[in-house]
mmCIF file of C-alpha atoms and ligand atoms in Angstrom:
data_model
loop_
_atom_site.group_PDB
_atom_site.id
_atom_site.type_symbol
_atom_site.label_atom_id
_atom_site.label_comp_id
_atom_site.label_asym_id
_atom_site.label_seq_id
_atom_site.Cartn_x
_atom_site.Cartn_y
_atom_site.Cartn_z
ATOM 1 C CA MET A 236 49.223 120.038 -185.209
ATOM 2 C CA PHE A 237 45.674 121.155 -185.067
ATOM 3 C CA ILE A 238 44.454 117.667 -185.917
ATOM 4 C CA VAL A 239 46.744 116.040 -183.363
ATOM 5 C CA THR A 240 45.519 118.295 -180.561
ATOM 6 C CA ASN A 241 41.948 117.606 -181.473
ATOM 7 C CA LEU A 242 42.593 113.921 -181.645
ATOM 8 C CA ASN A 243 44.209 114.096 -178.196
ATOM 9 C CA LYS A 244 41.178 115.931 -176.916
ATOM 10 C CA PHE A 245 38.966 113.357 -178.502
ATOM 11 C CA TYR A 246 40.847 110.539 -176.770
ATOM 12 C CA GLN A 247 40.814 112.397 -173.468
ATOM 13 C CA PHE A 248 37.101 112.919 -173.843
ATOM 14 C CA SER A 249 36.475 109.260 -174.685
ATOM 15 C CA LEU A 250 38.647 108.091 -171.857
ATOM 16 C CA LEU A 251 36.837 110.342 -169.391
ATOM 17 C CA ASN A 252 33.485 109.055 -170.621
ATOM 18 C CA LEU A 253 34.663 105.476 -170.440
ATOM 19 C CA GLN A 254 35.748 106.017 -166.851
ATOM 20 C CA ARG A 255 32.364 107.511 -166.087
ATOM 21 C CA ILE A 256 30.547 104.640 -167.756
ATOM 22 C CA ILE A 257 32.588 102.060 -165.844
ATOM 23 C CA GLY A 258 32.052 104.015 -162.638
ATOM 24 C CA ALA A 259 28.311 104.148 -163.173
ATOM 25 C CA PHE A 260 28.227 100.457 -164.071
ATOM 26 C CA LEU A 261 30.067 99.517 -160.895
ATOM 27 C CA LEU A 262 27.694 101.673 -158.882
ATOM 28 C CA ILE A 263 24.726 99.909 -160.484
ATOM 29 C CA MET A 264 26.323 96.552 -159.716
ATOM 30 C CA ILE A 265 26.695 97.523 -156.065
ATOM 31 C CA VAL A 266 23.165 98.918 -155.829
ATOM 32 C CA VAL A 267 21.471 96.103 -157.729
ATOM 33 C CA PHE A 268 23.418 93.216 -156.278
ATOM 34 C CA PRO A 269 24.011 94.142 -152.668
ATOM 35 C CA SER A 270 22.913 90.772 -151.377
ATOM 36 C CA GLN A 271 25.433 88.897 -153.496
ATOM 37 C CA ALA A 272 28.177 91.152 -152.192
ATOM 38 C CA GLN A 273 26.938 90.475 -148.703
ATOM 39 C CA ASN A 274 26.717 86.753 -149.152
ATOM 40 C CA ALA A 275 30.379 86.759 -150.033
ATOM 41 C CA ASN A 276 31.059 87.797 -146.444
ATOM 42 C CA ASN A 277 30.229 84.534 -144.806
ATOM 43 C CA GLY A 278 29.368 83.814 -141.224
ATOM 44 C CA ILE A 279 27.439 85.765 -138.640
ATOM 45 C CA LYS A 280 28.374 89.406 -138.323
ATOM 46 C CA LYS A 281 25.254 91.046 -136.998
ATOM 47 C CA ILE A 282 22.307 89.870 -134.931
ATOM 48 C CA VAL A 283 19.105 91.564 -133.840
ATOM 49 C CA ILE A 284 17.754 90.694 -130.399
ATOM 50 C CA ASP A 285 14.115 91.627 -129.931
ATOM 51 C CA PRO A 286 12.823 91.760 -126.343
ATOM 52 C CA GLY A 287 9.057 91.312 -126.717
ATOM 53 C CA HIS A 288 6.590 94.108 -125.858
ATOM 54 C CA GLY A 289 7.718 97.258 -123.955
ATOM 55 C CA GLY A 290 6.432 100.709 -123.059
ATOM 56 C CA LYS A 291 2.650 100.862 -122.943
ATOM 57 C CA ASP A 292 2.525 97.156 -123.815
ATOM 58 C CA PRO A 293 3.408 95.187 -120.649
ATOM 59 C CA GLY A 294 3.060 91.787 -122.335
ATOM 60 C CA ASN A 295 1.352 89.151 -120.248
ATOM 61 C CA LEU A 296 0.871 89.891 -116.555
ATOM 62 C CA GLY A 297 1.461 86.381 -115.204
ATOM 63 C CA THR A 298 -0.257 85.387 -111.968
ATOM 64 C CA GLY A 299 -0.354 88.977 -110.774
ATOM 65 C CA ARG A 300 1.965 88.296 -107.827
ATOM 66 C CA TYR A 301 4.759 90.438 -109.293
ATOM 67 C CA LYS A 302 4.927 94.072 -110.285
ATOM 68 C CA GLU A 303 7.159 93.198 -113.247
ATOM 69 C CA THR A 304 5.537 91.676 -116.327
ATOM 70 C CA GLU A 305 6.573 89.856 -119.488
ATOM 71 C CA LYS A 306 8.224 92.974 -120.945
ATOM 72 C CA HIS A 307 10.648 93.238 -118.005
ATOM 73 C CA ILE A 308 11.702 89.591 -118.095
ATOM 74 C CA ALA A 309 12.034 89.554 -121.885
ATOM 75 C CA LEU A 310 14.327 92.585 -121.679
ATOM 76 C CA ASP A 311 16.476 91.163 -118.859
ATOM 77 C CA ILE A 312 17.028 87.850 -120.672
ATOM 78 C CA SER A 313 17.671 89.659 -123.970
ATOM 79 C CA LEU A 314 20.290 91.985 -122.494
ATOM 80 C CA LEU A 315 22.028 89.098 -120.730
ATOM 81 C CA PHE A 316 22.069 87.010 -123.899
ATOM 82 C CA GLY A 317 23.480 89.951 -125.877
ATOM 83 C CA LYS A 318 26.134 90.499 -123.205
ATOM 84 C CA TYR A 319 27.281 86.878 -123.494
ATOM 85 C CA VAL A 320 27.497 87.180 -127.273
ATOM 86 C CA LYS A 321 29.608 90.342 -126.989
ATOM 87 C CA GLU A 322 31.891 88.772 -124.384
ATOM 88 C CA SER A 323 32.658 85.734 -126.529
ATOM 89 C CA PHE A 324 32.431 87.314 -129.982
ATOM 90 C CA PRO A 325 33.308 91.028 -129.705
ATOM 91 C CA GLU A 326 33.389 91.210 -133.510
ATOM 92 C CA ILE A 327 29.662 90.468 -133.772
ATOM 93 C CA GLU A 328 27.401 93.493 -133.821
ATOM 94 C CA VAL A 329 24.461 93.100 -131.432
ATOM 95 C CA ILE A 330 21.453 95.320 -132.104
ATOM 96 C CA TYR A 331 18.454 95.483 -129.757
ATOM 97 C CA THR A 332 14.980 96.539 -130.878
ATOM 98 C CA ARG A 333 14.661 98.117 -127.437
ATOM 99 C CA LYS A 334 17.056 98.579 -124.520
ATOM 100 C CA THR A 335 14.694 99.947 -121.881
ATOM 101 C CA ASN A 336 11.268 99.073 -120.524
ATOM 102 C CA GLU A 337 9.921 102.487 -121.511
ATOM 103 C CA GLU A 338 10.415 102.024 -125.251
ATOM 104 C CA TYR A 339 7.635 100.658 -127.395
ATOM 105 C CA PRO A 340 8.765 99.707 -130.879
ATOM 106 C CA THR A 341 5.898 98.490 -133.077
ATOM 107 C CA LEU A 342 6.134 95.070 -134.711
ATOM 108 C CA ILE A 343 6.774 96.718 -138.078
ATOM 109 C CA GLN A 344 9.568 98.842 -136.627
ATOM 110 C CA ARG A 345 11.209 95.750 -135.181
ATOM 111 C CA THR A 346 11.344 93.821 -138.453
ATOM 112 C CA GLU A 347 12.193 96.919 -140.474
ATOM 113 C CA LEU A 348 15.183 97.515 -138.214
ATOM 114 C CA ALA A 349 16.431 93.960 -138.752
ATOM 115 C CA ASN A 350 15.932 94.167 -142.525
ATOM 116 C CA ARG A 351 17.509 97.606 -142.818
ATOM 117 C CA GLU A 352 20.519 96.442 -140.831
ATOM 118 C CA LYS A 353 20.732 93.286 -142.982
ATOM 119 C CA ALA A 354 21.180 91.232 -139.840
ATOM 120 C CA ASP A 355 22.187 87.581 -140.093
ATOM 121 C CA LEU A 356 19.826 86.426 -137.362
ATOM 122 C CA PHE A 357 16.708 87.698 -135.607
ATOM 123 C CA ILE A 358 15.771 86.417 -132.151
ATOM 124 C CA SER A 359 12.584 87.551 -130.442
ATOM 125 C CA ILE A 360 12.270 86.766 -126.723
ATOM 126 C CA HIS A 361 8.943 86.392 -124.886
ATOM 127 C CA CYS A 362 7.182 84.672 -121.973
ATOM 128 C CA ASP A 363 4.090 82.561 -122.397
ATOM 129 C CA ALA A 364 0.680 82.679 -120.672
ATOM 130 C CA PHE A 365 -2.255 80.301 -120.522
ATOM 131 C CA SER A 366 -5.643 80.165 -118.827
ATOM 132 C CA ASN A 367 -4.673 76.928 -117.046
ATOM 133 C CA PRO A 368 -1.929 77.644 -114.455
ATOM 134 C CA ASN A 369 -0.627 74.083 -114.815
ATOM 135 C CA ALA A 370 0.796 74.758 -118.252
ATOM 136 C CA TYR A 371 4.568 75.240 -118.166
ATOM 137 C CA GLY A 372 7.662 74.794 -120.283
ATOM 138 C CA THR A 373 9.549 76.494 -123.095
ATOM 139 C CA GLY A 374 8.775 76.657 -126.792
ATOM 140 C CA VAL A 375 10.655 77.925 -129.805
ATOM 141 C CA TYR A 376 8.794 79.021 -132.911
ATOM 142 C CA VAL A 377 9.729 79.417 -136.520
ATOM 143 C CA MET A 378 7.515 81.121 -139.068
ATOM 144 C CA GLY A 379 4.879 78.993 -140.717
ATOM 145 C CA MET A 380 1.166 78.395 -140.925
ATOM 146 C CA SER A 381 -0.186 75.938 -138.419
ATOM 147 C CA LYS A 382 -3.284 73.802 -138.350
ATOM 148 C CA LEU A 383 -2.916 73.384 -134.610
ATOM 149 C CA LYS A 384 -5.208 75.642 -132.621
ATOM 150 C CA ALA A 385 -2.712 76.048 -129.780
ATOM 151 C CA ASN A 386 -0.021 77.349 -132.130
ATOM 152 C CA MET A 387 -2.452 79.712 -133.830
ATOM 153 C CA ASP A 388 -3.721 80.981 -130.460
ATOM 154 C CA ILE A 389 -0.286 81.941 -129.238
ATOM 155 C CA ALA A 390 0.598 83.657 -132.526
ATOM 156 C CA MET A 391 -2.687 85.600 -132.437
ATOM 157 C CA LYS A 392 -2.028 86.593 -128.838
ATOM 158 C CA GLU A 393 1.491 87.871 -129.559
ATOM 159 C CA ASN A 394 0.349 89.558 -132.780
ATOM 160 C CA SER A 395 -2.528 91.324 -131.032
ATOM 161 C CA VAL A 396 -0.165 94.015 -129.692
ATOM 162 C CA ILE A 397 -0.791 95.535 -133.111
ATOM 163 C CA TYR A 398 -4.133 96.787 -131.721
ATOM 164 C CA LEU A 399 -2.214 99.134 -129.427
ATOM 165 C CA GLU A 400 -1.254 101.209 -132.436
ATOM 166 C CA ASP A 401 -3.812 103.878 -133.347
ATOM 167 C CA ASP A 402 -3.467 103.428 -137.089
ATOM 168 C CA TYR A 403 -2.757 99.719 -137.172
ATOM 169 C CA LYS A 404 -5.104 99.154 -140.106
ATOM 170 C CA GLN A 405 -3.008 101.416 -142.296
ATOM 171 C CA ASN A 406 0.341 100.307 -140.939
ATOM 172 C CA TYR A 407 -0.349 96.612 -141.379
ATOM 173 C CA GLU A 408 -2.189 96.903 -144.685
ATOM 174 C CA GLY A 409 -5.422 95.524 -143.337
ATOM 175 C CA PHE A 410 -3.813 92.671 -141.419
ATOM 176 C CA ASP A 411 -6.067 91.791 -138.487
ATOM 177 C CA PRO A 412 -4.384 89.582 -135.863
ATOM 178 C CA ASN A 413 -7.684 87.988 -134.860
ATOM 179 C CA SER A 414 -8.961 87.179 -138.315
ATOM 180 C CA PRO A 415 -7.837 83.807 -139.625
ATOM 181 C CA GLU A 416 -8.279 85.037 -143.226
ATOM 182 C CA SER A 417 -5.640 87.676 -142.607
ATOM 183 C CA TYR A 418 -3.009 85.023 -142.187
ATOM 184 C CA ILE A 419 -3.428 83.710 -145.715
ATOM 185 C CA VAL A 420 -1.565 86.694 -147.135
ATOM 186 C CA PHE A 421 1.339 86.223 -144.774
ATOM 187 C CA SER A 422 4.675 86.674 -146.431
ATOM 188 C CA LEU A 423 6.425 83.455 -147.303
ATOM 189 C CA THR A 424 9.894 84.975 -147.268
ATOM 190 C CA GLN A 425 10.692 82.929 -144.209
ATOM 191 C CA ASN A 426 10.549 79.744 -146.295
ATOM 192 C CA THR A 427 13.978 80.648 -147.648
ATOM 193 C CA TYR A 428 15.386 80.617 -144.143
ATOM 194 C CA LEU A 429 13.276 77.833 -142.675
ATOM 195 C CA GLY A 430 16.134 75.313 -142.560
ATOM 196 C CA GLN A 431 18.456 77.644 -140.672
ATOM 197 C CA SER A 432 15.666 78.937 -138.435
ATOM 198 C CA LEU A 433 14.786 75.355 -137.513
ATOM 199 C CA GLN A 434 18.401 74.575 -136.834
ATOM 200 C CA ILE A 435 18.867 77.310 -134.240
ATOM 201 C CA ALA A 436 15.362 76.732 -132.847
ATOM 202 C CA GLU A 437 16.231 73.126 -132.207
ATOM 203 C CA GLU A 438 19.548 74.064 -130.580
ATOM 204 C CA VAL A 439 17.729 76.463 -128.245
ATOM 205 C CA GLU A 440 15.155 73.863 -127.201
ATOM 206 C CA GLN A 441 17.872 71.306 -126.612
ATOM 207 C CA GLN A 442 19.846 73.745 -124.458
ATOM 208 C CA PHE A 443 16.729 74.678 -122.496
ATOM 209 C CA ALA A 444 16.016 71.033 -121.784
ATOM 210 C CA THR A 445 19.532 69.822 -121.008
ATOM 211 C CA ARG A 446 21.330 72.827 -119.524
ATOM 212 C CA ALA A 447 18.547 75.017 -118.113
ATOM 213 C CA ASN A 448 16.502 72.032 -116.939
ATOM 214 C CA ARG A 449 13.264 73.284 -118.503
ATOM 215 C CA LYS A 450 10.416 71.251 -119.879
ATOM 216 C CA SER A 451 10.754 71.499 -123.632
ATOM 217 C CA ARG A 452 7.447 71.897 -125.432
ATOM 218 C CA GLY A 453 9.316 71.590 -128.686
ATOM 219 C CA VAL A 454 9.979 73.475 -131.870
ATOM 220 C CA LYS A 455 6.819 74.603 -133.615
ATOM 221 C CA GLN A 456 5.645 76.592 -136.567
ATOM 222 C CA ALA A 457 3.269 79.503 -136.086
ATOM 223 C CA PRO A 458 2.526 82.735 -137.965
ATOM 224 C CA PHE A 459 4.089 85.342 -135.704
ATOM 225 C CA TYR A 460 4.113 88.695 -137.466
ATOM 226 C CA VAL A 461 7.473 89.722 -136.076
ATOM 227 C CA ILE A 462 9.353 86.751 -137.527
ATOM 228 C CA SER A 463 7.320 86.553 -140.736
ATOM 229 C CA ARG A 464 8.725 89.745 -142.212
ATOM 230 C CA ALA A 465 12.376 89.343 -141.349
ATOM 231 C CA ASN A 466 14.618 88.592 -144.336
ATOM 232 C CA MET A 467 16.935 86.345 -142.369
ATOM 233 C CA PRO A 468 16.742 83.243 -140.172
ATOM 234 C CA SER A 469 14.383 84.184 -137.341
ATOM 235 C CA ILE A 470 12.972 82.549 -134.250
ATOM 236 C CA LEU A 471 10.610 83.527 -131.460
ATOM 237 C CA ILE A 472 11.386 82.077 -128.045
ATOM 238 C CA GLU A 473 8.792 81.558 -125.331
ATOM 239 C CA THR A 474 10.970 81.205 -122.237
ATOM 240 C CA GLY A 475 8.237 79.819 -119.984
ATOM 241 C CA PHE A 476 4.751 80.489 -118.572
ATOM 242 C CA LEU A 477 4.282 83.446 -116.239
ATOM 243 C CA THR A 478 0.833 82.055 -115.437
ATOM 244 C CA ASN A 479 2.462 79.026 -113.767
ATOM 245 C CA PRO A 480 3.573 80.097 -110.257
ATOM 246 C CA ASN A 481 6.686 77.891 -110.166
ATOM 247 C CA GLU A 482 7.835 78.919 -113.578
ATOM 248 C CA GLU A 483 6.968 82.534 -112.869
ATOM 249 C CA ASP A 484 9.215 82.462 -109.778
ATOM 250 C CA PHE A 485 12.010 80.925 -111.852
ATOM 251 C CA LEU A 486 11.647 83.521 -114.611
ATOM 252 C CA HIS A 487 11.712 86.385 -112.095
ATOM 253 C CA SER A 488 14.840 85.074 -110.342
ATOM 254 C CA GLU A 489 18.333 86.213 -111.338
ATOM 255 C CA LYS A 490 19.378 82.575 -111.583
ATOM 256 C CA GLY A 491 16.458 81.721 -113.856
ATOM 257 C CA LYS A 492 17.140 84.593 -116.235
ATOM 258 C CA ASP A 493 20.810 83.697 -116.318
ATOM 259 C CA TYR A 494 20.084 80.015 -117.052
ATOM 260 C CA LEU A 495 17.816 80.921 -119.942
ATOM 261 C CA ALA A 496 20.147 83.577 -121.380
ATOM 262 C CA SER A 497 23.137 81.207 -121.144
ATOM 263 C CA ALA A 498 21.162 78.443 -122.830
ATOM 264 C CA ILE A 499 20.212 80.758 -125.706
ATOM 265 C CA PHE A 500 23.842 81.832 -125.940
ATOM 266 C CA ARG A 501 25.141 78.242 -126.094
ATOM 267 C CA ALA A 502 22.603 77.466 -128.807
ATOM 268 C CA PHE A 503 23.724 80.549 -130.706
ATOM 269 C CA ARG A 504 27.381 79.574 -130.394
ATOM 270 C CA SER A 505 26.742 76.129 -131.747
ATOM 271 C CA TYR A 506 24.590 77.508 -134.585
ATOM 272 C CA LYS A 507 27.295 80.038 -135.441
ATOM 273 C CA GLN A 508 29.859 77.265 -135.555
ATOM 274 C CA SER A 509 27.773 75.238 -138.006
ATOM 275 C CA ILE A 510 27.151 78.293 -140.201
ATOM 276 C CA ASN A 511 30.853 79.111 -140.328
ATOM 277 C CA GLN A 512 31.536 75.523 -141.256
ATOM 278 C CA ALA A 513 28.871 75.487 -143.956
ATOM 279 C CA THR A 514 30.267 78.608 -145.593
ATOM 280 C CA LEU A 515 33.936 77.918 -145.127
ATOM 281 C CA GLN A 516 35.733 77.642 -148.408
ATOM 282 C CA VAL A 517 39.199 76.225 -148.361
ATOM 283 C CA ASP A 518 40.722 77.397 -151.604
ATOM 284 C CA ASN A 519 44.251 77.808 -150.405
ATOM 285 C CA LYS A 520 46.124 74.795 -151.778
ATOM 286 C CA GLU A 521 49.012 75.156 -149.366
ATOM 287 C CA PHE A 522 46.614 75.129 -146.467
ATOM 288 C CA LYS A 523 44.939 72.025 -147.858
ATOM 289 C CA LYS A 524 48.279 70.209 -148.151
ATOM 290 C CA GLU A 525 49.108 71.135 -144.586
ATOM 291 C CA GLU A 526 45.712 69.865 -143.427
ATOM 292 C CA LYS A 527 46.203 66.578 -145.273
ATOM 293 C CA LYS A 528 49.478 66.016 -143.467
ATOM 294 C CA LYS A 529 47.808 66.693 -140.145
ATOM 295 C CA VAL A 530 44.912 64.403 -140.939
ATOM 296 C CA ALA A 531 47.298 61.633 -141.987
ATOM 297 C CA ILE A 532 49.013 61.815 -138.614
ATOM 298 C CA LYS A 533 45.713 61.965 -136.802
ATOM 299 C CA LYS A 534 44.438 58.890 -138.603
ATOM 300 C CA ILE A 535 47.194 56.707 -137.209
ATOM 301 C CA VAL A 536 46.547 57.668 -133.619
ATOM 302 C CA SER A 537 42.788 58.289 -133.865
ATOM 303 C CA LYS A 538 40.664 56.610 -131.260
ATOM 304 C CA PRO A 539 37.695 54.680 -132.648
ATOM 305 C CA SER A 540 35.276 56.282 -130.187
ATOM 306 C CA ILE A 541 35.168 59.529 -132.167
ATOM 307 C CA ILE A 542 32.720 59.529 -135.052
ATOM 308 C CA PHE A 543 31.970 62.291 -137.523
ATOM 309 C CA LYS A 544 28.742 62.671 -139.451
ATOM 310 C CA VAL A 545 27.248 65.281 -141.725
ATOM 311 C CA GLN A 546 23.970 66.789 -140.607
ATOM 312 C CA ILE A 547 22.200 67.610 -143.860
ATOM 313 C CA GLY A 548 19.088 69.245 -142.513
ATOM 314 C CA THR A 549 16.468 69.829 -139.843
ATOM 315 C CA TYR A 550 12.808 69.727 -140.859
ATOM 316 C CA LEU A 551 9.388 69.886 -139.263
ATOM 317 C CA LYS A 552 8.216 66.777 -141.052
ATOM 318 C CA ASP A 553 9.439 63.378 -142.115
ATOM 319 C CA MET A 554 11.517 63.826 -145.260
ATOM 320 C CA LYS A 555 12.543 60.227 -145.958
ATOM 321 C CA ASN A 556 10.183 59.985 -148.921
ATOM 322 C CA SER A 557 11.024 63.385 -150.357
ATOM 323 C CA THR A 558 12.706 63.404 -153.778
ATOM 324 C CA LYS A 559 15.612 65.365 -152.346
ATOM 325 C CA PHE A 560 16.477 62.324 -150.231
ATOM 326 C CA PHE A 561 16.211 59.862 -153.082
ATOM 327 C CA GLY A 562 19.243 57.598 -153.199
ATOM 328 C CA LEU A 563 20.588 58.828 -149.878
ATOM 329 C CA SER A 564 20.898 56.478 -146.959
ATOM 330 C CA ALA A 565 20.277 59.122 -144.362
ATOM 331 C CA GLU A 566 19.925 58.444 -140.679
ATOM 332 C CA GLU A 567 16.891 60.047 -139.049
ATOM 333 C CA LYS A 568 16.639 61.432 -135.535
ATOM 334 C CA VAL A 569 13.453 62.964 -134.160
ATOM 335 C CA VAL A 570 14.163 65.582 -131.495
ATOM 336 C CA ASN A 571 11.661 68.002 -129.966
ATOM 337 C CA GLY A 572 9.305 67.620 -132.916
ATOM 338 C CA THR A 573 11.999 68.201 -135.526
ATOM 339 C CA PHE A 574 13.418 65.647 -137.951
ATOM 340 C CA LYS A 575 17.171 65.695 -138.286
ATOM 341 C CA TYR A 576 19.018 63.808 -140.998
ATOM 342 C CA PHE A 577 22.617 62.656 -140.998
ATOM 343 C CA VAL A 578 24.850 60.912 -143.495
ATOM 344 C CA GLY A 579 28.250 59.338 -143.073
ATOM 345 C CA ASN A 580 29.904 57.570 -140.209
ATOM 346 C CA THR A 581 33.637 57.965 -140.085
ATOM 347 C CA SER A 582 36.454 58.748 -137.698
ATOM 348 C CA SER A 583 38.252 60.735 -140.380
ATOM 349 C CA LYS A 584 37.658 64.465 -140.448
ATOM 350 C CA GLU A 585 39.089 64.590 -143.972
ATOM 351 C CA GLU A 586 36.541 62.074 -145.203
ATOM 352 C CA VAL A 587 33.640 63.780 -143.495
ATOM 353 C CA ASP A 588 34.657 67.166 -144.900
ATOM 354 C CA LYS A 589 34.597 65.678 -148.405
ATOM 355 C CA LEU A 590 31.185 64.197 -147.725
ATOM 356 C CA ARG A 591 29.912 67.549 -146.514
ATOM 357 C CA ILE A 592 31.024 69.267 -149.729
ATOM 358 C CA LYS A 593 29.302 66.509 -151.699
ATOM 359 C CA MET A 594 26.083 67.119 -149.750
ATOM 360 C CA VAL A 595 26.276 70.879 -150.328
ATOM 361 C CA LYS A 596 26.595 70.166 -154.060
ATOM 362 C CA LYS A 597 23.516 67.956 -153.811
ATOM 363 C CA GLY A 598 21.557 70.940 -152.584
ATOM 364 C CA PHE A 599 21.850 70.577 -148.820
ATOM 365 C CA ASN A 600 23.323 74.053 -148.493
ATOM 366 C CA GLY A 601 23.371 74.143 -144.729
ATOM 367 C CA ALA A 602 25.081 70.745 -144.324
ATOM 368 C CA PHE A 603 27.592 70.753 -141.503
ATOM 369 C CA VAL A 604 29.867 68.335 -139.689
ATOM 370 C CA ILE A 605 28.969 67.045 -136.245
ATOM 371 C CA ALA A 606 30.958 64.836 -133.916
ATOM 372 C CA PHE A 607 30.130 62.103 -131.444
ATOM 373 C CA LYS A 608 32.153 60.623 -128.642
ATOM 374 C CA ASP A 609 30.853 57.199 -127.642
ATOM 375 C CA GLY A 610 27.557 58.099 -129.285
ATOM 376 C CA ILE A 611 27.197 61.402 -127.453
ATOM 377 C CA ARG A 612 27.238 64.583 -129.474
ATOM 378 C CA ILE A 613 30.264 66.754 -128.775
ATOM 379 C CA ASN A 614 31.883 69.819 -130.229
ATOM 380 C CA VAL A 615 33.863 69.203 -133.464
ATOM 381 C CA LYS A 616 36.863 71.066 -132.045
ATOM 382 C CA GLU A 617 36.723 68.918 -128.945
ATOM 383 C CA ALA A 618 36.524 65.765 -131.068
ATOM 384 C CA LEU A 619 39.588 66.789 -133.053
ATOM 385 C CA SER A 620 41.612 67.513 -129.940
ATOM 386 C CA LEU A 621 40.607 64.123 -128.486
ATOM 387 C CA GLN A 622 41.913 62.467 -131.637
ATOM 388 C CA LYS A 623 45.327 64.102 -131.230
HETATM 389 ZN ZN1 ZN B 912 4.944 88.084 -125.756
#
């Protein structure tokens, strides 16, 4: 009896310990591998919108004809853009680095907020300035070193707000916005997200040019501090030059702000769609069967004018000779300084989906399906409904 009780106790003790060990192990798994757990939740759930400047930092002053400066316009466009996101995608969490013109978050605080929140996208919104009032147009930047003086100048100018902080030397670990040597130590974390950053950057420039009727100055790489430290796809948008009187008037008008915010929103929507597509995993066999049936019907009635392709990547340089492209007969399209590559040419969505999966397996992780109607790019959903 005595032995049995003790044995029971022993088992109880072991069981309790085992539970504790498993519990601790699971906790370690969660703490050590949070990113994996996060990656399992695909798609875009949270974005950080960063209106440039604020508070004691007015941003650029433009021609001086208006009381409001860059900080005011950046905030107005940011809030409008965020409003459009919320209206169309209420499930997406929109976080602003500032919501008023009185706030002055430092550059470090802005990126730390985005990293802490584990946002899926970081968009910084600014207005440009130049000594020559004739300069105008929009530009979208992704993180990267640049040999071009113009790109370096604008990055240095935007980074120089760091000087407004009393203890900037400590806060930025000796980083000096005006010293070219400082840029050598710039974090390369953004390389991981370069493909996706380029993709949304290109969408924004295209929307600015086609829908907002702006002069696109293209997608460029420059070492902006605020996008260099974000652990997620990040872009910095220059919505136009406040030093150009015409553009300044446009940027100060309600219509102008709305055009730019809507263009950024449309670019976001299209980027979101491609991300969802790239991460979508159809593992439900029943669903697949159902889809096959649908596709079979569609094939019979499909109109030849609809063509599907897989976009395998957007780059800042010509990639045709890169080893990654070896053996691929990829189509190249140069838009706004970016190089886009496509494979496939089919009217069957089923076929193009298979091709996309093949491309993902080849290492083109962000590969997504695009559609054309009579050679003009259209929404995939739209293409499918036209085939019905
Ligand atoms: Zn700025």
